[in-house]
Coordinates of C-alpha atoms and ligand atoms in Angstrom, one line a residue:
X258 CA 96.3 88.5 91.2
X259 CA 96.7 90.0 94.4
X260 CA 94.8 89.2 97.5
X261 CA 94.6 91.8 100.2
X262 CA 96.1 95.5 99.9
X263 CA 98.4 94.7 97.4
X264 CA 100.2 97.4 95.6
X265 CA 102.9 98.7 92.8
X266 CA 105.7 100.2 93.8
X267 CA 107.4 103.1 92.5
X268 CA 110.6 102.5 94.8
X269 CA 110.5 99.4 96.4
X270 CA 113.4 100.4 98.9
X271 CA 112.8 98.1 102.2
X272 CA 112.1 99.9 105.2
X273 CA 115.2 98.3 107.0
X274 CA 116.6 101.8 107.2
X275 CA 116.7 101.6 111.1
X276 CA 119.2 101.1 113.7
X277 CA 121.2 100.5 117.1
X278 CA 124.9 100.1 118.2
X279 CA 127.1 97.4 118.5
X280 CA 130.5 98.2 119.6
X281 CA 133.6 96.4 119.5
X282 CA 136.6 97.3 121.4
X283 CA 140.1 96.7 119.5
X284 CA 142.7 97.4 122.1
X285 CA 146.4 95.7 120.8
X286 CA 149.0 95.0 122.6
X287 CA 151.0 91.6 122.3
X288 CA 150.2 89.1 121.0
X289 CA 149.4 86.1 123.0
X290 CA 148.5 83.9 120.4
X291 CA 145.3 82.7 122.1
X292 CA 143.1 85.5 121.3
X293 CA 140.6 86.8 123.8
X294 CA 137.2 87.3 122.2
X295 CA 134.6 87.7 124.5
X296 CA 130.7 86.8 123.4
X297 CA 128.3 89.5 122.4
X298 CA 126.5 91.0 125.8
X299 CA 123.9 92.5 126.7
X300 CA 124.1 96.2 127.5
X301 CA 123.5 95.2 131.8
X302 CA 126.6 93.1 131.4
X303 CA 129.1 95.6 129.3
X304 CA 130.3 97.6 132.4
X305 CA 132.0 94.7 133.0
X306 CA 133.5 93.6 129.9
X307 CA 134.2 96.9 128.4
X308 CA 137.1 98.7 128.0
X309 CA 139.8 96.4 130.1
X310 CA 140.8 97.6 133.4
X311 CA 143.9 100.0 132.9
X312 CA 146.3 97.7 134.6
X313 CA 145.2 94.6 132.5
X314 CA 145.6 97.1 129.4
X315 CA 149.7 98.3 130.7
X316 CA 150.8 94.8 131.4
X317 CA 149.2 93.7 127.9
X318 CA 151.4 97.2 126.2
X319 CA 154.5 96.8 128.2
X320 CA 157.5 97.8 126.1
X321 CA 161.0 96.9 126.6
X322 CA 163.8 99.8 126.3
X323 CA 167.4 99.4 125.5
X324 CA 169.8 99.4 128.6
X325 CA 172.5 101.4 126.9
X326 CA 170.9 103.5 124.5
X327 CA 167.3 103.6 126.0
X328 CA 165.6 103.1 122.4
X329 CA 162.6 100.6 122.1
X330 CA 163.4 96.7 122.1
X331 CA 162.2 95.1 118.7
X332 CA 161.3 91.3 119.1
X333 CA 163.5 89.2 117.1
X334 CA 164.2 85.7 116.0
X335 CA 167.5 84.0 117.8
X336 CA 168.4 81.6 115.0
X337 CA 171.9 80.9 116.7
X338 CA 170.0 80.1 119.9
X339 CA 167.0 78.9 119.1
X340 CA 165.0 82.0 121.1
X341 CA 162.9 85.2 121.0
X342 CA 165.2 88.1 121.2
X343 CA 164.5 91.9 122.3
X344 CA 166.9 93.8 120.2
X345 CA 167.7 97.5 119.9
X346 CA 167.8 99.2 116.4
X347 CA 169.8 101.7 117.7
X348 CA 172.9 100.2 119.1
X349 CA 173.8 96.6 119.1
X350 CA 172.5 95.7 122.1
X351 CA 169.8 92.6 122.4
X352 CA 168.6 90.4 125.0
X353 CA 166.8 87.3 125.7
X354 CA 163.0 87.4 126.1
X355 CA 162.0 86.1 129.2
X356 CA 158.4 85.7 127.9
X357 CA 157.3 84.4 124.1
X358 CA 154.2 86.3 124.0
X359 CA 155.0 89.5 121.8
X360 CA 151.6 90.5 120.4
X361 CA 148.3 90.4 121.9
X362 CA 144.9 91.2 120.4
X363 CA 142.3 91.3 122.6
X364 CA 138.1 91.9 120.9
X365 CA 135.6 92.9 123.4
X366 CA 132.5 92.2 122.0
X367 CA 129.3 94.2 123.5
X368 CA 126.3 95.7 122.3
X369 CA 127.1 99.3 123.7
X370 CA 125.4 102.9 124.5
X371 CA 125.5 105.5 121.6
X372 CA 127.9 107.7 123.8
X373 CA 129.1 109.0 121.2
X374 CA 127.8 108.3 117.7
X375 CA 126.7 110.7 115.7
X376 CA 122.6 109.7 114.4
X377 CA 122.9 110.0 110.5
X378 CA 126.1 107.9 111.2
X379 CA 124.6 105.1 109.3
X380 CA 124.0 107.1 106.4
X381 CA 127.2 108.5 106.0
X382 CA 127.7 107.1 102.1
X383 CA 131.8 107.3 103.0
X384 CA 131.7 104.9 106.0
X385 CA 132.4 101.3 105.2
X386 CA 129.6 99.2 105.3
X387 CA 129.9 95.7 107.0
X388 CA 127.1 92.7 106.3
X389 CA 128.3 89.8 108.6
X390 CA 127.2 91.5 112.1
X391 CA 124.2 90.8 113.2
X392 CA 122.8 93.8 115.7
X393 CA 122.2 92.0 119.3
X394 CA 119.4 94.9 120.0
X395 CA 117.3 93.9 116.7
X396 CA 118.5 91.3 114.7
X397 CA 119.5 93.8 111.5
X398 CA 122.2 92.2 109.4
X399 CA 124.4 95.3 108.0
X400 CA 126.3 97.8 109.9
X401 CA 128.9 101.1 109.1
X402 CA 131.8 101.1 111.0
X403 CA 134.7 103.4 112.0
X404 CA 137.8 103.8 114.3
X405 CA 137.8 105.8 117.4
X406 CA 139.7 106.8 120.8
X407 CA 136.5 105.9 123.1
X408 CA 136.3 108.2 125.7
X409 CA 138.2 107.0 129.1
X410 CA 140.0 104.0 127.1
X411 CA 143.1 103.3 126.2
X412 CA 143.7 101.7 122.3
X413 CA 141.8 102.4 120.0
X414 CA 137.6 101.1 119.7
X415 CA 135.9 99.9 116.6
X416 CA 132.0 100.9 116.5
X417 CA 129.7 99.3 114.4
X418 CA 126.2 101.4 113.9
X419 CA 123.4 99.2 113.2
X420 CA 121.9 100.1 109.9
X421 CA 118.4 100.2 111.4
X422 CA 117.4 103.8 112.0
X423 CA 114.8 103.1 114.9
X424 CA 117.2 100.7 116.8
X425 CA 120.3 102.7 117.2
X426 CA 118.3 106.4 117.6
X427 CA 116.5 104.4 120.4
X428 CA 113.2 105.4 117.9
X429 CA 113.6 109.2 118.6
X430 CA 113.9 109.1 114.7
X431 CA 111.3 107.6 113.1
X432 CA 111.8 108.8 109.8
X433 CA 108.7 111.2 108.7
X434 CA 107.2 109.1 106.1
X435 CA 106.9 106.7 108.8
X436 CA 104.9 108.7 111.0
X437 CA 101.1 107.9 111.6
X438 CA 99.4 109.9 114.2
X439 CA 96.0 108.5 112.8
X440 CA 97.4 104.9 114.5
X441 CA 97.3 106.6 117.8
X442 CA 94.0 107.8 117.7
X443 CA 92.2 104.7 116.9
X444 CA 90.9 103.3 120.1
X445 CA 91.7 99.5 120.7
X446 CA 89.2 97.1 122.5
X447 CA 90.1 96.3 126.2
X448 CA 92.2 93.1 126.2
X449 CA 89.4 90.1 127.9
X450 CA 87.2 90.9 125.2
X451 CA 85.9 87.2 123.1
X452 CA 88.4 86.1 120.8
X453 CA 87.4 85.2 117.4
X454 CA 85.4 82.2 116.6
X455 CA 87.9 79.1 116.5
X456 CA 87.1 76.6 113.7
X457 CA 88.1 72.8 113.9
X458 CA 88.6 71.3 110.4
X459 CA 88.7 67.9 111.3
X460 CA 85.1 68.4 113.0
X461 CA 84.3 70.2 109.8
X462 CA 85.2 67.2 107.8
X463 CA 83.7 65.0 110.0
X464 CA 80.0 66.3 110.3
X465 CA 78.4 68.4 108.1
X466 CA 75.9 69.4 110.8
X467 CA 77.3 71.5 113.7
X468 CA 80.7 72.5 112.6
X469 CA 79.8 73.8 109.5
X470 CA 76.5 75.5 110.8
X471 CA 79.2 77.6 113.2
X472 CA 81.5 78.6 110.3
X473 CA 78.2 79.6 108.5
X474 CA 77.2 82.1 111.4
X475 CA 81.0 82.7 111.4
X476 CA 81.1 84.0 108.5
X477 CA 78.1 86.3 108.4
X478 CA 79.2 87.5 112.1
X479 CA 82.6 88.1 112.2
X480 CA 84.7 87.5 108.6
X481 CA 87.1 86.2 110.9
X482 CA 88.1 82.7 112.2
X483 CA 91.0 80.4 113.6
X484 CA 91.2 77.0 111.6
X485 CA 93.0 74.4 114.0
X486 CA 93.6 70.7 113.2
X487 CA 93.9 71.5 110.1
X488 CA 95.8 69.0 107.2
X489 CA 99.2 70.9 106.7
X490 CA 102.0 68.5 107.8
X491 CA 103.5 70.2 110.7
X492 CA 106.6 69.6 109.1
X493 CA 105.7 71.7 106.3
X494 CA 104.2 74.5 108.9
X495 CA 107.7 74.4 110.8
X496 CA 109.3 74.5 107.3
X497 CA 107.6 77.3 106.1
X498 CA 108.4 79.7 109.5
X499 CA 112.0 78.7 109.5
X500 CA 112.8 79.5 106.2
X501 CA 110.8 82.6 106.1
X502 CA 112.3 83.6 109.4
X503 CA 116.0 82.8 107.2
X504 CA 115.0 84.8 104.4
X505 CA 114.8 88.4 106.2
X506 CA 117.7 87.6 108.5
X507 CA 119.5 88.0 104.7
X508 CA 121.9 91.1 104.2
X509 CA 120.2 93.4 102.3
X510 CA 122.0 92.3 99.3
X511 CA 120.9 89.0 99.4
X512 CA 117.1 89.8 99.8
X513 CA 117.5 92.6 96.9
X514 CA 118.4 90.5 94.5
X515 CA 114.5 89.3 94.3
X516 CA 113.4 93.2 94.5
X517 CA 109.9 94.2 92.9
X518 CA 110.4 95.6 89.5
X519 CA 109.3 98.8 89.1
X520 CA 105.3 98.9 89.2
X521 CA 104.9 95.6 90.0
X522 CA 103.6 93.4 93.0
X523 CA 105.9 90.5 92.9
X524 CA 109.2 90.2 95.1
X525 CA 111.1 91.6 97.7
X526 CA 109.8 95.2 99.1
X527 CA 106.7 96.9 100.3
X528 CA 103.4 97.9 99.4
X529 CA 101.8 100.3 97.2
X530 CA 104.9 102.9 97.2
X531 CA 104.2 105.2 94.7
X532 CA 105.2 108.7 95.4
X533 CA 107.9 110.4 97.5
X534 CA 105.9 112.1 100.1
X535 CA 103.3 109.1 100.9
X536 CA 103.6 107.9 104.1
X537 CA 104.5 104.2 104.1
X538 CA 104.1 100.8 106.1
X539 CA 106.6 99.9 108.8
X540 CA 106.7 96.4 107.0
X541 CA 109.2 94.4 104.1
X542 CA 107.1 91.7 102.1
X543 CA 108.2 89.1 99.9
X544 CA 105.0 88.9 97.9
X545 CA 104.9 86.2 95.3
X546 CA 102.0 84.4 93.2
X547 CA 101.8 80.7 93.7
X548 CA 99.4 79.2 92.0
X549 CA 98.1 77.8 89.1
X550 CA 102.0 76.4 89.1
X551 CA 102.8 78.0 85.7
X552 CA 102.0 81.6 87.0
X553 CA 105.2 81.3 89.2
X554 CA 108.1 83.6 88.7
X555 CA 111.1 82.0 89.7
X556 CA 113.0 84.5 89.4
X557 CA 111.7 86.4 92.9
X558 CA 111.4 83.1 94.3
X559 CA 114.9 82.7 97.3
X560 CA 117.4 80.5 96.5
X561 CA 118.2 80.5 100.1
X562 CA 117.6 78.9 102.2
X563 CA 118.0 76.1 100.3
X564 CA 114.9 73.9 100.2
X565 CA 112.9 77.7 100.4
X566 CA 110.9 76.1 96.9
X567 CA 110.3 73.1 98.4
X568 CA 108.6 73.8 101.0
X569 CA 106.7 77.0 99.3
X570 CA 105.6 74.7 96.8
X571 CA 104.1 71.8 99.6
X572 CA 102.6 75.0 101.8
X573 CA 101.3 76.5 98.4
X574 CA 99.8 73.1 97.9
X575 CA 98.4 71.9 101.1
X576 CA 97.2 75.6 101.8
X577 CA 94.7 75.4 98.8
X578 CA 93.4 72.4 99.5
X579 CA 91.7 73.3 103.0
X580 CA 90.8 76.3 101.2
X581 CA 88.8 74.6 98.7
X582 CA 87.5 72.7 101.4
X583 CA 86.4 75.4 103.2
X584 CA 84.6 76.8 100.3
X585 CA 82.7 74.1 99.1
X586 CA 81.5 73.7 102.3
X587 CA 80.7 77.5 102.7
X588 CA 79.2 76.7 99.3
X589 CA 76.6 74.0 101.0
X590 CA 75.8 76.5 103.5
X591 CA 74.7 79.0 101.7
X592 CA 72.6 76.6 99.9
X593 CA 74.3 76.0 96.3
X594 CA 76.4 73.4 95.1
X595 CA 79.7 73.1 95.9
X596 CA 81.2 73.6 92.5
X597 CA 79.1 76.8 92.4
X598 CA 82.2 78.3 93.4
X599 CA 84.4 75.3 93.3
X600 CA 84.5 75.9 89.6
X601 CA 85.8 79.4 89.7
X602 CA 88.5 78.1 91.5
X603 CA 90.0 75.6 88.6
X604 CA 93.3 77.3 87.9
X605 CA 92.3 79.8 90.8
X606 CA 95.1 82.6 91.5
X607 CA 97.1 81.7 94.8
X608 CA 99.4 84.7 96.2
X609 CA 101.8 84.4 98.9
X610 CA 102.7 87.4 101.0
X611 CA 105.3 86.4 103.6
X612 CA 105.1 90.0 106.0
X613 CA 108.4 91.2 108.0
X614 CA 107.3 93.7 110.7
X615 CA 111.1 94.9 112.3
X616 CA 110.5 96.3 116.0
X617 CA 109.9 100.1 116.9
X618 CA 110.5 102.0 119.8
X619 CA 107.6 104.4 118.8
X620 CA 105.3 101.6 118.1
X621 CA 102.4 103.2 118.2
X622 CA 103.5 106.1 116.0
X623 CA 103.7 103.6 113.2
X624 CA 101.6 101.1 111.1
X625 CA 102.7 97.6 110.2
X626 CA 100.1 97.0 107.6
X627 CA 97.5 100.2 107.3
X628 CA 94.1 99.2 107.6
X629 CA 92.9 97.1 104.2
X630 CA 90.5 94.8 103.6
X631 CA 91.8 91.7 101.3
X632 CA 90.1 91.2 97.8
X633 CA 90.3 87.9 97.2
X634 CA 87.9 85.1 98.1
X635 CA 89.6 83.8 101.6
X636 CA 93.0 84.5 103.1
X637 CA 94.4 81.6 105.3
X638 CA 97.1 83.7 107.6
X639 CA 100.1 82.1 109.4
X640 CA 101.2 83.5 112.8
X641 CA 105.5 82.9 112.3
X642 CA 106.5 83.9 115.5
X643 CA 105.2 84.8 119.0
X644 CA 104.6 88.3 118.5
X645 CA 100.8 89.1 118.0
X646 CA 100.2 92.6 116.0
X647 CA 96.9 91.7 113.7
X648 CA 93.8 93.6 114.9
X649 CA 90.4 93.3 112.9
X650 CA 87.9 96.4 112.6
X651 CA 85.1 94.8 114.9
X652 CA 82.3 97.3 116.4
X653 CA 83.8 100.2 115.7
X654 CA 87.3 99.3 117.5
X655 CA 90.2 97.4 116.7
X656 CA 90.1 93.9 118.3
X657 CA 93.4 92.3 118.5
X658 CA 94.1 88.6 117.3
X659 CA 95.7 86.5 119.4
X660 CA 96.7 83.2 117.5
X661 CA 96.2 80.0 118.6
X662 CA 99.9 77.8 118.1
X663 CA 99.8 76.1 114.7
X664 CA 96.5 77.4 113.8
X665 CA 95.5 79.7 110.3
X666 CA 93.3 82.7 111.0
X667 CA 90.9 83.1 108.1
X668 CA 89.4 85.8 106.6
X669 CA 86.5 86.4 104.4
X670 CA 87.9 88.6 100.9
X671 CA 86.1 91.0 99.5
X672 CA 85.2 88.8 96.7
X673 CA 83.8 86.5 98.7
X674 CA 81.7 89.0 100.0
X675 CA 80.6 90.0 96.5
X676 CA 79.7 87.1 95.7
X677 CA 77.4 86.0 98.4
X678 CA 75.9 89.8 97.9
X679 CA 76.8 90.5 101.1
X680 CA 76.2 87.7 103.2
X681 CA 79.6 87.1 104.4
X682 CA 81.6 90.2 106.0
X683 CA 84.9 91.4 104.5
X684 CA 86.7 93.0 107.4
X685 CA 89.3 95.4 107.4
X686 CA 92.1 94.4 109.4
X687 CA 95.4 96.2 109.7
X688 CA 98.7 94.9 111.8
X689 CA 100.8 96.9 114.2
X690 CA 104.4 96.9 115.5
X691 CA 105.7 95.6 118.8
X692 CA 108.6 98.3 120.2
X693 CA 111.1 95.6 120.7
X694 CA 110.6 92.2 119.1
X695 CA 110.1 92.0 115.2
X696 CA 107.1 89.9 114.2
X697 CA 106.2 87.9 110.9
X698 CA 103.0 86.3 109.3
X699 CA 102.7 84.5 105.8
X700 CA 98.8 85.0 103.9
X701 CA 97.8 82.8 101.4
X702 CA 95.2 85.0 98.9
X703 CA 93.0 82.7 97.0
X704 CA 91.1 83.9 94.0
X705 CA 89.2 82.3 91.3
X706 CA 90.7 82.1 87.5
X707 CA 91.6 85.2 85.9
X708 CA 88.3 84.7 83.6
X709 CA 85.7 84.3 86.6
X710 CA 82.8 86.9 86.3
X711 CA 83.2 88.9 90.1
X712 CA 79.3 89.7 91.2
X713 CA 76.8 88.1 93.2
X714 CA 76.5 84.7 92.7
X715 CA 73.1 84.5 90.3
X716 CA 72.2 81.7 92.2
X717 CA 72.3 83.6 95.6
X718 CA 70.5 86.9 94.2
X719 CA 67.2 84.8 92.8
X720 CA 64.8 86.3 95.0
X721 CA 66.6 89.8 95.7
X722 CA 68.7 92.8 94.1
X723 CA 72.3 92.8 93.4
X724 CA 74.1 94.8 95.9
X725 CA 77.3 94.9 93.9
X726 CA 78.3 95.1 90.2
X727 CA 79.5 92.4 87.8
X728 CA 83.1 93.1 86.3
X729 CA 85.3 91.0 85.0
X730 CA 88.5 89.6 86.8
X731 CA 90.9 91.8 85.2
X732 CA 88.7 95.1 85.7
X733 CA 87.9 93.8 88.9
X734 CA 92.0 93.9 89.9
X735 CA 92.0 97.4 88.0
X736 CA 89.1 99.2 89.8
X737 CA 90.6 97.6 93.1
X738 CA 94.5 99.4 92.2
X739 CA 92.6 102.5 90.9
X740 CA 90.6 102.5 94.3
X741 CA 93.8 101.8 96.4
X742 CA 96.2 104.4 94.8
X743 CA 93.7 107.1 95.6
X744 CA 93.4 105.7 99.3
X745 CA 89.6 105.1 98.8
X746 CA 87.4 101.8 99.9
X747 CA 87.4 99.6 97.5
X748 CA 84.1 97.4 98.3
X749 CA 82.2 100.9 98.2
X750 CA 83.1 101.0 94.1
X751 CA 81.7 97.7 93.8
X752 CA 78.1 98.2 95.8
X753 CA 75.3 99.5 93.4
X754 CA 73.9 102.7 94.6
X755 CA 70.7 101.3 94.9
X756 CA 71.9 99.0 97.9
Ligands
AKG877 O1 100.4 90.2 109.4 C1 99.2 89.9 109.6 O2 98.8 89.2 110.5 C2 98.2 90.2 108.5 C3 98.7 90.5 107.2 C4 97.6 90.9 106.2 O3 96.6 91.3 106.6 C5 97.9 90.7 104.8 O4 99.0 90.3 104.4 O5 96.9 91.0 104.0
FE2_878 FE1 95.1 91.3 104.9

């Protein structure tokens, strides 16, 4: 089952419903048959290349006129002589051209200001709708499009209106639903700060001593840690980023085809939509379920890029290996044997959530992921790109998480915490946007089997109460929806008054 705050959705629209402007200039002439296409540029540069100085544009439009009857010249083939001809439709008359260019095209290509497109352009249902442009202001892959005089130019200009809503209103429009003053208010520790505890896993499988005593204070301290030199092939690290990076570049209509179904977790979408006036995440997810093998769903799984399976399948793999690692040495620390909770984890439930977090202009009036804590046992996180955004819930304040090239940050689930009765820290962490560069992670959930008992661990609660109940696996996954849908914690259902 899911791992982290997981959800149904009710419509599982992407939140790629944002925008910016990229313009093209159309101005025709004649032809010379090398046409000019100048390369997209940046809005600093499009002064210069936008529209063409007004000379360039009349020597480009320059008609010819009859002599006798002063009707317009038509360019046409000289079969006799073997040459381009001007010749009148009016009157007889025709001459030789004394140039062969008769038609020019030139494109100016330039990401542009919004001069003089209207907002709600994008949404106009009767525009056409074009999927091979690729916004140079944030990366978004569909565009409307219409035909206009631009002001001060001759010929007519092409605009193209980024689909994405915050990119071409410069983010004055964050859609309502995407509104969060509570982000604002949240204070944020002072950057200098410790950063979390960084875990090596070679050291880890080296010694059993001082390594492993760390991650055990780690745990109990902070629920949070950076794994470096760990065993995934980089190769399948690199893999894993590229092809997720692919997979949202997609048109809409590519990445819909693997859209949730209504209700359920798995696919292409967001989180936990389930009524029209919630407020909801500034985030897409792909979100499948990975392990045991024969839970997979290949029908949400991307057939592009084309080795996407592949290399899910090794990063699946390779992932839960550390992570049974890691617990059965957790598993020593705490003083059991390993397969303690080793066992639980034959035919344990692995969940993939691969997180696209597009840029905002009002940043910090939106979430990226809202504040959750994860409920499986331990989530092994992969920073895609260079954009930081997670923060964990750490005195009181949000602590930002800065990660370390190639490394996981792990966190402690809520079942994890359950079972060591409270031992080891569950901490709610939540992501936020950066105003101009999009940002992406891939978790890894890990939960035992579907028939596990979740409650302390009768081997850690010999000499003391049980702060938390014993439910089943599938009531566990219910109470934790239930808890979730009516925006309450969901480790507070599971403590026993008493504690
Ligand atoms: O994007 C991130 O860094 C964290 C995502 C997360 O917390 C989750 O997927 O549960
Ligand atoms: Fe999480």
């Amino acid at each position: 089952m899911d791992g982290g705050g997981g959800g149904t959705s009710a419509e599982p629209e992407p939140v790629t419903v944002r925008l910016a402007a990229v313009e093209t200039a159309t101005t025709m002439a004649r032809i010379d048959l090398r046409d000019s296409i100048a390369p997209h540029r940046s809005n600093r540069q499009r002064k210069s290349t936008l529209p063409p100085s007004s000379a360039t544009a009349a020597a480009m439009s320059a008609m010819k006129f009859c002599r006798e009857c002063n009707n317009i010249l038509y360019p046409k083939e000289g079969k006799d002589r073997r040459a381009l001809l001007y010749a009148c439709r009016n009157c007889e008359h025709q001459e030789v051209a004394d140039n062969n260019c008769v038609y020019r095209n030139e494109v100016h290509h330039a990401a542009a200001e919004r001069t003089q497109v209207l907002q709600d352009v994008a949404a106009d249902p009767t525009l056409p709708r074009n999927k091979d442009v690729r916004c140079a202001a944030c990366g978004h892959g569909e565009a409307v499009f219409f035909q206009a005089t631009a002001r001060g130019e001759e010929g007519m200009t092409l605009f193209f209106v980024c689909c994405n809503l915050s990119c071409a209103t410069g983010g004055a429009d964050v859609p309502s639903r995407y509104l969060r003053p509570e982000a604002v208010a949240d204070a944020v520790a002072v950057a200098g700060e410790d950063q979390i505890p960084i875990i090596d896993y070679q050291r880890l499988l080296l010694d059993h001593g001082e390594e492993s005593a760390r991650l055990h204070r780690v745990c109990q301290d902070w629920g949070f840690f950076q794994l470096i030199n760990h065993s995934v092939p980089d190769d399948v690290v690199e893999g894993m980023k590229a092809n997720i990076q692919q997979f949202f570049q997609f048109p809409a209509e590519v990445k819909k085809q693997f859209t949730q179904e209504r209700g359920q977790l798995e696919g292409y979408g967001q989180l936990f939509v389930v009524s029209e006036d919630q407020k909801l995440d500034w985030a897409d997810m792909l979100y499948l379920y990975t392990q045991p093998p024969e839970d997979r769903n290949l029908r949400f799984w991307p057939d592009q890029p084309a080795n996407f399976k592949s290399t899910l399948d090794k990063y699946s793999a390779a992932v839960k290996d550390i992570t049974d690692t890691l617990l059965a040495t957790m598993a020593q620390n705490l003083g059991l044997e390993p397969e303690v909770i080793a066992d639980t984890c034959v035919g344990g439930i692995q969940s993939v959530r691969m997180n696209y977090y597009p840029p905002c202009a009002q940043a910090d009036k939106v979430v990226g992921f809202s504040p959750h804590s994860d409920s499986d046992l331990l989530t092994l996180v992969l920073q895609v790109n260079h954009v930081q955004g997670l923060q964990i819930k750490r005195n009181g304040s949000w602590f930002p998480v800065k990660p370390l090239e190639g490394a996981f940050v792990v966190n402690v689930g809520d079942i994890l915490e359950i079972f060591t009765n409270g031992r080891y820290k569950s901490i709610e962490h939540r992501a936020v946007v950066d105003p101009k560069e999009e940002r992406l992670s891939v978790a890894a959930f890990h939960s035992p089997h579907i028939h596990a008992m979740i409650g302390p661990l009768k081997e850690i609660v010999v000499h003391e109460d049980e702060a938390y109940k014993t439910v089943d696996h599938e009531d566990f996954m219910k109470l934790f929806f239930s808890a979730k849908l009516e925006g309450k914690s969901f480790l507070d259902r599971m403590k026993l008054k008493s504690s």
